[in-house]
Coordinates of C-alpha atoms and ligand atoms in Angstrom, one line a residue:
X1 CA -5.4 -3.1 5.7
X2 CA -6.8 -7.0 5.1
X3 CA -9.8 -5.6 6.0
X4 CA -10.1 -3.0 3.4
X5 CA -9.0 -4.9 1.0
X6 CA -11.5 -8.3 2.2
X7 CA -14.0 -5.5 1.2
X8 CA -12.8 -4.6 -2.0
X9 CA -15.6 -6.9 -3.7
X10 CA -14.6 -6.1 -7.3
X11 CA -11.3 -6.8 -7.2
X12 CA -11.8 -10.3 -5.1
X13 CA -14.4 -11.0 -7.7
X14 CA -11.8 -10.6 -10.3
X15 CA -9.0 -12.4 -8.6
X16 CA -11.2 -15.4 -8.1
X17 CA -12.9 -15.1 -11.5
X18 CA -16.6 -15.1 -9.7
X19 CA -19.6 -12.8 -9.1
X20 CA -19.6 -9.8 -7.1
X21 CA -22.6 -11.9 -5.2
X22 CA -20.4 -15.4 -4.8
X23 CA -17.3 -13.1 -3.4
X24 CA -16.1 -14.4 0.9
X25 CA -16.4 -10.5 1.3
X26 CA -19.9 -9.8 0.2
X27 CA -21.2 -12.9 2.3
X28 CA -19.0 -11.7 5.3
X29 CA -21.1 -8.7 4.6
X30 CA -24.5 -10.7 4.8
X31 CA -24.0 -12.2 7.7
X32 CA -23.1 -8.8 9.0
X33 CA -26.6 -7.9 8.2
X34 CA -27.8 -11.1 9.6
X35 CA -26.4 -10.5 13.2
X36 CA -27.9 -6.9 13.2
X37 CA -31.4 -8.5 12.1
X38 CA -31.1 -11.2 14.9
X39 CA -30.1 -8.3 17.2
X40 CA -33.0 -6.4 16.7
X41 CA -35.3 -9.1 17.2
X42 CA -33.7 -10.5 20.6
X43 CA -34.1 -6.6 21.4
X44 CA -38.2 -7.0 20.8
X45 CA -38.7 -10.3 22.0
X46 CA -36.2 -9.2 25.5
X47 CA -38.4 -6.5 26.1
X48 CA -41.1 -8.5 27.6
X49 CA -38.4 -9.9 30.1
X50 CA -37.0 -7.6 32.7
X51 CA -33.3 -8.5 33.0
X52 CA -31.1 -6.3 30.9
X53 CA -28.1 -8.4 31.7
X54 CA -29.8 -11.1 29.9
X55 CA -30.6 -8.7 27.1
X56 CA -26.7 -8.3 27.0
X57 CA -25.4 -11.4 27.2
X58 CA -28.2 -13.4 24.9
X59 CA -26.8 -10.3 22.0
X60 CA -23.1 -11.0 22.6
X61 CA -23.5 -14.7 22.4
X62 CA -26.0 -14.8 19.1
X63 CA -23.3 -12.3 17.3
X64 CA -20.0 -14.1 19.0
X65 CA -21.7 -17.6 17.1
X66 CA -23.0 -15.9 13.9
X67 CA -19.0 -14.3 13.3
X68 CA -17.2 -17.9 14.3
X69 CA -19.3 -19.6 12.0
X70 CA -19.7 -17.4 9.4
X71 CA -15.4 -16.8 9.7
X72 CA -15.0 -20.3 8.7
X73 CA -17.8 -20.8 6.3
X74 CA -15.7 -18.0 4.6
X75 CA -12.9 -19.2 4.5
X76 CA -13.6 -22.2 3.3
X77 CA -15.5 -21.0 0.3
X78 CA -12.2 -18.8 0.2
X79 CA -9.9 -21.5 -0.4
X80 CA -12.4 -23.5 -2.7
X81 CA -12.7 -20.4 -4.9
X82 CA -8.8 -20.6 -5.4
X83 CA -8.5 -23.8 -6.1
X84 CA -11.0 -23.9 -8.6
X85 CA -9.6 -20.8 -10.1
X86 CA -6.2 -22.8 -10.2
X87 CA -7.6 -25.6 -11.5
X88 CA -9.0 -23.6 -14.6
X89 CA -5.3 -21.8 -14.9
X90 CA -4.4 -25.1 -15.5
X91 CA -6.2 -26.8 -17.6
X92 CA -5.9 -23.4 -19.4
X93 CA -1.9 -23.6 -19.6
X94 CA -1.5 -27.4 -20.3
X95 CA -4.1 -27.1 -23.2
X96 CA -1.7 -24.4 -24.4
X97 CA 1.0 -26.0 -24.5
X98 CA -0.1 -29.0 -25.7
X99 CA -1.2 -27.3 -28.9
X100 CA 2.2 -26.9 -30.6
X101 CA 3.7 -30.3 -30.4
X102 CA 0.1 -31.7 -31.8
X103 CA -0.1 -29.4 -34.6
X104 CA 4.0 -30.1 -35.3
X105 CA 2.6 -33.9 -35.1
X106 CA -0.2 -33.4 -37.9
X107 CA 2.2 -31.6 -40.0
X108 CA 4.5 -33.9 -40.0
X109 CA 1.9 -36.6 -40.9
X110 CA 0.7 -34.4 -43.5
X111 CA 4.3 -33.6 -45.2
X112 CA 4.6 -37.8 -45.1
X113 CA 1.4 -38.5 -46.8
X114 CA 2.0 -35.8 -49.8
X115 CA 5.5 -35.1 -49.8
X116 CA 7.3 -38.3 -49.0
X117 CA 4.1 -40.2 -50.7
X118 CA 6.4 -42.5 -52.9
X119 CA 9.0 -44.1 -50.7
X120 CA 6.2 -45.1 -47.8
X121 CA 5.0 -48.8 -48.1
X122 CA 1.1 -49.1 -47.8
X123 CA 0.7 -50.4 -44.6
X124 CA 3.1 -47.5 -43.7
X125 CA 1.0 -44.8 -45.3
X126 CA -2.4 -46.7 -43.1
X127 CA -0.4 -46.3 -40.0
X128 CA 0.8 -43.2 -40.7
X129 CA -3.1 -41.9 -41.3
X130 CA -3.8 -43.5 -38.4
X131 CA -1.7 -41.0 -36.2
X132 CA -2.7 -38.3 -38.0
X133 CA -6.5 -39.3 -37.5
X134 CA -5.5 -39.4 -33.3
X135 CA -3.8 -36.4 -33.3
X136 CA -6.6 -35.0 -35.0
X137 CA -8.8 -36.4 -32.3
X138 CA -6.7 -35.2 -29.8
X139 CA -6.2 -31.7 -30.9
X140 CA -10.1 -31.5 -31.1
X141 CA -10.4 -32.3 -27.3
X142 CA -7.5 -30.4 -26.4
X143 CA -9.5 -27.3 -27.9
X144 CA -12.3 -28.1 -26.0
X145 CA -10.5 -28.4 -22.5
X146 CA -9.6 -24.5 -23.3
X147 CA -12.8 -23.5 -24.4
X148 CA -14.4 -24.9 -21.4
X149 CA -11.3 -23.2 -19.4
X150 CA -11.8 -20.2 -20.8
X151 CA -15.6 -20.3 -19.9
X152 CA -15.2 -21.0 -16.5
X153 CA -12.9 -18.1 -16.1
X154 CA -15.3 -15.7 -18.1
X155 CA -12.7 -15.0 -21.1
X156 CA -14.3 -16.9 -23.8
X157 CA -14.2 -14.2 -26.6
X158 CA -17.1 -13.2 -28.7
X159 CA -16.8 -11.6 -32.4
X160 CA -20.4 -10.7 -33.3
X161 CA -21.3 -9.7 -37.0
X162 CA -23.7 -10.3 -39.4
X163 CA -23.8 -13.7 -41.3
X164 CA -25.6 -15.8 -43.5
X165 CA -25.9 -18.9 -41.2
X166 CA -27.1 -21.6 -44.4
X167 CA -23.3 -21.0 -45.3
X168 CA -21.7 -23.3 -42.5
X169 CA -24.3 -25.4 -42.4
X170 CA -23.5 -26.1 -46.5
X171 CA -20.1 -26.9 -45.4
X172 CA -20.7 -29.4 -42.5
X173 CA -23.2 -31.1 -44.5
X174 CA -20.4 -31.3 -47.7
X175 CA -17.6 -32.0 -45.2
X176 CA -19.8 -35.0 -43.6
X177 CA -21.3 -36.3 -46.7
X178 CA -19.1 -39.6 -47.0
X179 CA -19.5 -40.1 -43.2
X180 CA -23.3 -40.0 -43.6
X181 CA -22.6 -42.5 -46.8
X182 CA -20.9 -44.9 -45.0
X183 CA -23.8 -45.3 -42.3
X184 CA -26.4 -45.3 -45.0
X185 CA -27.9 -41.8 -43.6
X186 CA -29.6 -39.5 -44.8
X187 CA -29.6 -35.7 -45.0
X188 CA -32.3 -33.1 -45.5
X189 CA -31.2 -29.5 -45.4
X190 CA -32.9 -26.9 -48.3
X191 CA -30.0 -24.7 -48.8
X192 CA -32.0 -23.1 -51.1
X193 CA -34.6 -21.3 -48.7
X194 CA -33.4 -17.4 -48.1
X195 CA -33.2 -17.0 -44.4
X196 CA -32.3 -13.4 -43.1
X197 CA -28.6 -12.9 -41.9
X198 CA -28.0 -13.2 -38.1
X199 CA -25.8 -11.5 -35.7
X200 CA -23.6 -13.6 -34.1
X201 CA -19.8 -15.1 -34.4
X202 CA -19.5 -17.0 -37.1
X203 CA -16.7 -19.5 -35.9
X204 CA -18.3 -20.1 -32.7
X205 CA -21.8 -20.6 -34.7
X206 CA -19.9 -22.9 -37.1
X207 CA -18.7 -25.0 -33.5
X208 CA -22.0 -25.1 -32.4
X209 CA -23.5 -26.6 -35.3
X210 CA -20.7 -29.0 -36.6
X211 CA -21.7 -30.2 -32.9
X212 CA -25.2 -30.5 -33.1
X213 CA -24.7 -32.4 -36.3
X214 CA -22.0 -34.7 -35.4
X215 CA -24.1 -35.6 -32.5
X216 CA -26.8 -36.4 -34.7
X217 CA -24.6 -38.4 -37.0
X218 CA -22.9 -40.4 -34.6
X219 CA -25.8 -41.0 -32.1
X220 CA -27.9 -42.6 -35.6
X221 CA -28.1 -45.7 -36.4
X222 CA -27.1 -47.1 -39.8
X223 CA -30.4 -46.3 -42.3
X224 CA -31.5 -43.4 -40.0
X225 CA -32.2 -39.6 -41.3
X226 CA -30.9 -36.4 -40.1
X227 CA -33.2 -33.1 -41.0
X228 CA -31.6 -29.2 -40.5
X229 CA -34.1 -27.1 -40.7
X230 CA -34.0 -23.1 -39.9
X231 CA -37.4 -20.7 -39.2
X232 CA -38.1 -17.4 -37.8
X233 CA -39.6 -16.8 -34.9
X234 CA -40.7 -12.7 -34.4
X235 CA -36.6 -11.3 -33.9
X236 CA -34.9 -14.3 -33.7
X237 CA -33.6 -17.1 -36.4
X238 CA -34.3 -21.0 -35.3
X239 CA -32.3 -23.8 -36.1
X240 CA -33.1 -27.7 -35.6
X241 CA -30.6 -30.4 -36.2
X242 CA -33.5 -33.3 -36.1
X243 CA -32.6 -37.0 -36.2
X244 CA -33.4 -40.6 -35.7
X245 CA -31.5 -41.5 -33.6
X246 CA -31.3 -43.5 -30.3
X247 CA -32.3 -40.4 -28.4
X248 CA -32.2 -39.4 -24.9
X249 CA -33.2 -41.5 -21.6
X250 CA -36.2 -38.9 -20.4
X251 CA -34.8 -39.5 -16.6
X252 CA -31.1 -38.1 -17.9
X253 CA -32.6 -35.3 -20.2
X254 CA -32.2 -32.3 -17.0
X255 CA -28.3 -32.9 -16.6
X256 CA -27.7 -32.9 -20.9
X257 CA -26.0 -29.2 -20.7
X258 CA -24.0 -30.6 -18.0
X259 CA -19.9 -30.7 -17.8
X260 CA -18.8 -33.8 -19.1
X261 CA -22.4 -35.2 -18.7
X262 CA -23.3 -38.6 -21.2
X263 CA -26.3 -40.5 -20.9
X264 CA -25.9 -44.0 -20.5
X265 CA -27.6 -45.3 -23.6
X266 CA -24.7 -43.5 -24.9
X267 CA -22.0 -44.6 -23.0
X268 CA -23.0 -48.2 -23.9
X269 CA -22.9 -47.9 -27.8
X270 CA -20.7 -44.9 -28.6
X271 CA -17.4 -45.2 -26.5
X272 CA -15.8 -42.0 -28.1
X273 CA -17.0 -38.6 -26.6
X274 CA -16.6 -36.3 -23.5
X275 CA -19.5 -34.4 -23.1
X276 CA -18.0 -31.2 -23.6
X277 CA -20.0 -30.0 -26.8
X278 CA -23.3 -29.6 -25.5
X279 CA -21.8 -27.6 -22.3
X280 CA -19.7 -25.2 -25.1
X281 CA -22.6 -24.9 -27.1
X282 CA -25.1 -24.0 -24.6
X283 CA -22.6 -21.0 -23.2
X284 CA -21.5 -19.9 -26.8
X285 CA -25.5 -19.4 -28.3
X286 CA -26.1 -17.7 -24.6
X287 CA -23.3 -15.4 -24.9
X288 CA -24.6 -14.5 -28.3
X289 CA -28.4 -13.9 -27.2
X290 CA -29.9 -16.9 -28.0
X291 CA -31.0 -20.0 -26.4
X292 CA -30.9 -23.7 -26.9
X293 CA -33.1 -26.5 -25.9
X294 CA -34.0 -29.5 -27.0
X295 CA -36.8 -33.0 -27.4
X296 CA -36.0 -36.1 -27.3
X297 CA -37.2 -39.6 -26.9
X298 CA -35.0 -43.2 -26.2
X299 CA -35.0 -45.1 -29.7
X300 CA -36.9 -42.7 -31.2
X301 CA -34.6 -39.5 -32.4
X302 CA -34.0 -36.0 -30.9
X303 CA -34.2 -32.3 -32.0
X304 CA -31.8 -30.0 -30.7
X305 CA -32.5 -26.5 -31.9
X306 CA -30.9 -22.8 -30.8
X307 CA -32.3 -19.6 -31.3
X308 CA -29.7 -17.1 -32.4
X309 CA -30.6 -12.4 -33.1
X310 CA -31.6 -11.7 -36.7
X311 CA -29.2 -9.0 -37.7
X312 CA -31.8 -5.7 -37.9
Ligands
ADP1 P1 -20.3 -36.1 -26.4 O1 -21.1 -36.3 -27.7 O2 -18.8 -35.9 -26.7 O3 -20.5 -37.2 -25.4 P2 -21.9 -33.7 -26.0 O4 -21.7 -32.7 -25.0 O5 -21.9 -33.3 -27.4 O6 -20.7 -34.8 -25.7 O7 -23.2 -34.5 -25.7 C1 -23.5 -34.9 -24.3 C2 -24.4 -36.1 -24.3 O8 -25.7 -35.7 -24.8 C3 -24.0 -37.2 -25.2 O9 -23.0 -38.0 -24.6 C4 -25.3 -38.0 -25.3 O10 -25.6 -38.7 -24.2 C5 -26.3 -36.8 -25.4 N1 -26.6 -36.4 -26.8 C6 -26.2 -35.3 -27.4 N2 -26.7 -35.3 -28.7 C7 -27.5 -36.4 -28.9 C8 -28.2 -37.0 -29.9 N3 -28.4 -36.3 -31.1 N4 -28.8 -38.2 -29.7 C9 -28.7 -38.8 -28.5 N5 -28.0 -38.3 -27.5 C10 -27.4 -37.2 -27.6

């Protein structure tokens, strides 16, 4: 019975939230095929000896040494596969949960600040917006512990429709404007230019471009400039968030996409970040059919563009 079902590939694959390919069973398989290729050959090479005994007993112990090792190799991925898989459950479950008590915490905040305006002192209502801007914080990195969760198990959800992809990028830019103010940058997007729609998911494009762009804005320098600019290339729409920053060590620029990955220049000046955004992005525009990719030079600026389906 634990043999049929160690073959069942599709159903280990789903229990351990991998690929058919990366399943213990289908490699148990491959090694199967392995001894009967070894086999065959120690039958060739043999026949130039005259012993069959040897013949024999060379076989047995190739195939007895290819199953031992191959057994525990096995189960080791086997066990590595669960935990990861557990691990992800986890992370999935805790971000959950912590969801509730932080949004109960910003409303609260909230009701304080308009509500109860009048009987908080000033340095109460500062340390009141203080909380609020943590939790705010907090809820954003709790959200992206479950989108990376959810990528890692394969459930990240995409809506695809048609959309006019100049509209988010209005609002990030509006939403941003004071930020960009306060640091003395500026912004260069021409919302006028008529670009056709795309197909994608509009709230997942709107992540992956508030990313790009808070990247740019907090990886600038005071007095810098920041450029969005979008183009067609044959079927497909191109945006580039383009700015002058402190840009990217070139020995660092292969592990960018990378889990929780931040280049050192950036650890140094910006202590805030987890290196989440860039591995969300990368999956979202992916999942949707496009690609993103970027240039970059230390103290000079980067360009991070995606390319995203026109909607035909
Ligand atoms: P975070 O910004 O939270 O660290 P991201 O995944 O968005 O995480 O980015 C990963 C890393 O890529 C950053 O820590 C930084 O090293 C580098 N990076 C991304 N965008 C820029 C940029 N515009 N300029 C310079 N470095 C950048």
């Amino acid at each position: 019975m634990k043999i049929i079902n160690d073959l069942n590939l599709k159903k280990q694959a789903h229990d351990l939230g991998v690929k058919i390919w990366q399943t213990p069973g289908f490699m148990f398989i491959m090694l199967g095929v392995i001894a009967v290729v070894i086999m065959t050959a120690t039958f060739f090479i043999s026949q130039n000896y005259d012993s069959p005994e040897l013949v024999v007993l060379a076989e047995s112990s190739v195939v007895i040494i290819v199953l031992a090792v191959g057994n525990s190799v096995i189960s080791l991925v086997e066990q590595m596969l669960k935990l990861n898989r557990m691990k992800s459950e986890f992370v999935s479950i805790a971000s959950h949960q912590l969801r509730t008590p932080l949004s109960a915490i910003r409303w609260e905040t909230e009701l304080l600040l308009s509500k109860y305006r009048k009987s908080v002192s000033a340095k109460q209502q500062k340390s009141i917006k203080n909380i609020d801007m943590l939790s705010s914080r907090m809820t954003h990195l709790v959200n992206d512990l479950l989108d990376v969760a959810r990528i890692d198990q394969d459930k990240l959800i995409i809506k695809k429709k048609s959309m006019d992809i100049s509209l988010p990028i209005n609002e990030i830019v509006a939403e941003n404007k004071q930020l960009a103010k306060s640091k003395h940058i500026e912004i260069i997007f021409d919302a006028k230019k008529k670009m056709p729609l795309v197909f994608a998911d509009p709230e997942k494009i709107r992540m992956v471009i508030e990313n790009l762009f808070n990247n740019a804005i907090k990886y600038t320098i005071d007095y810098g400039k920041i450029e969005i600019k979008l183009s067609e290339n044959g079927n497909m729409l191109i945006c580039a968030v383009k700015d002058s920053g402190i840009g990217i060590p070139a020995e660092q620029h292969k592990r960018i996409f990378e889990k929780f990955f931040r280049s050192d220049n950036v650890a140094r000046y910006q202590t805030e970040g987890t290196g989440l955004g860039l591995y969300i992005a990368k999956n979202i525009i992916e999942q949707m059919g496009g690609k993103i990719w970027f240039e970059s030079m230390e103290n000079s600026g980067s360009i991070f563009s995606f390319s995203i389906p026109i909607f035909k």
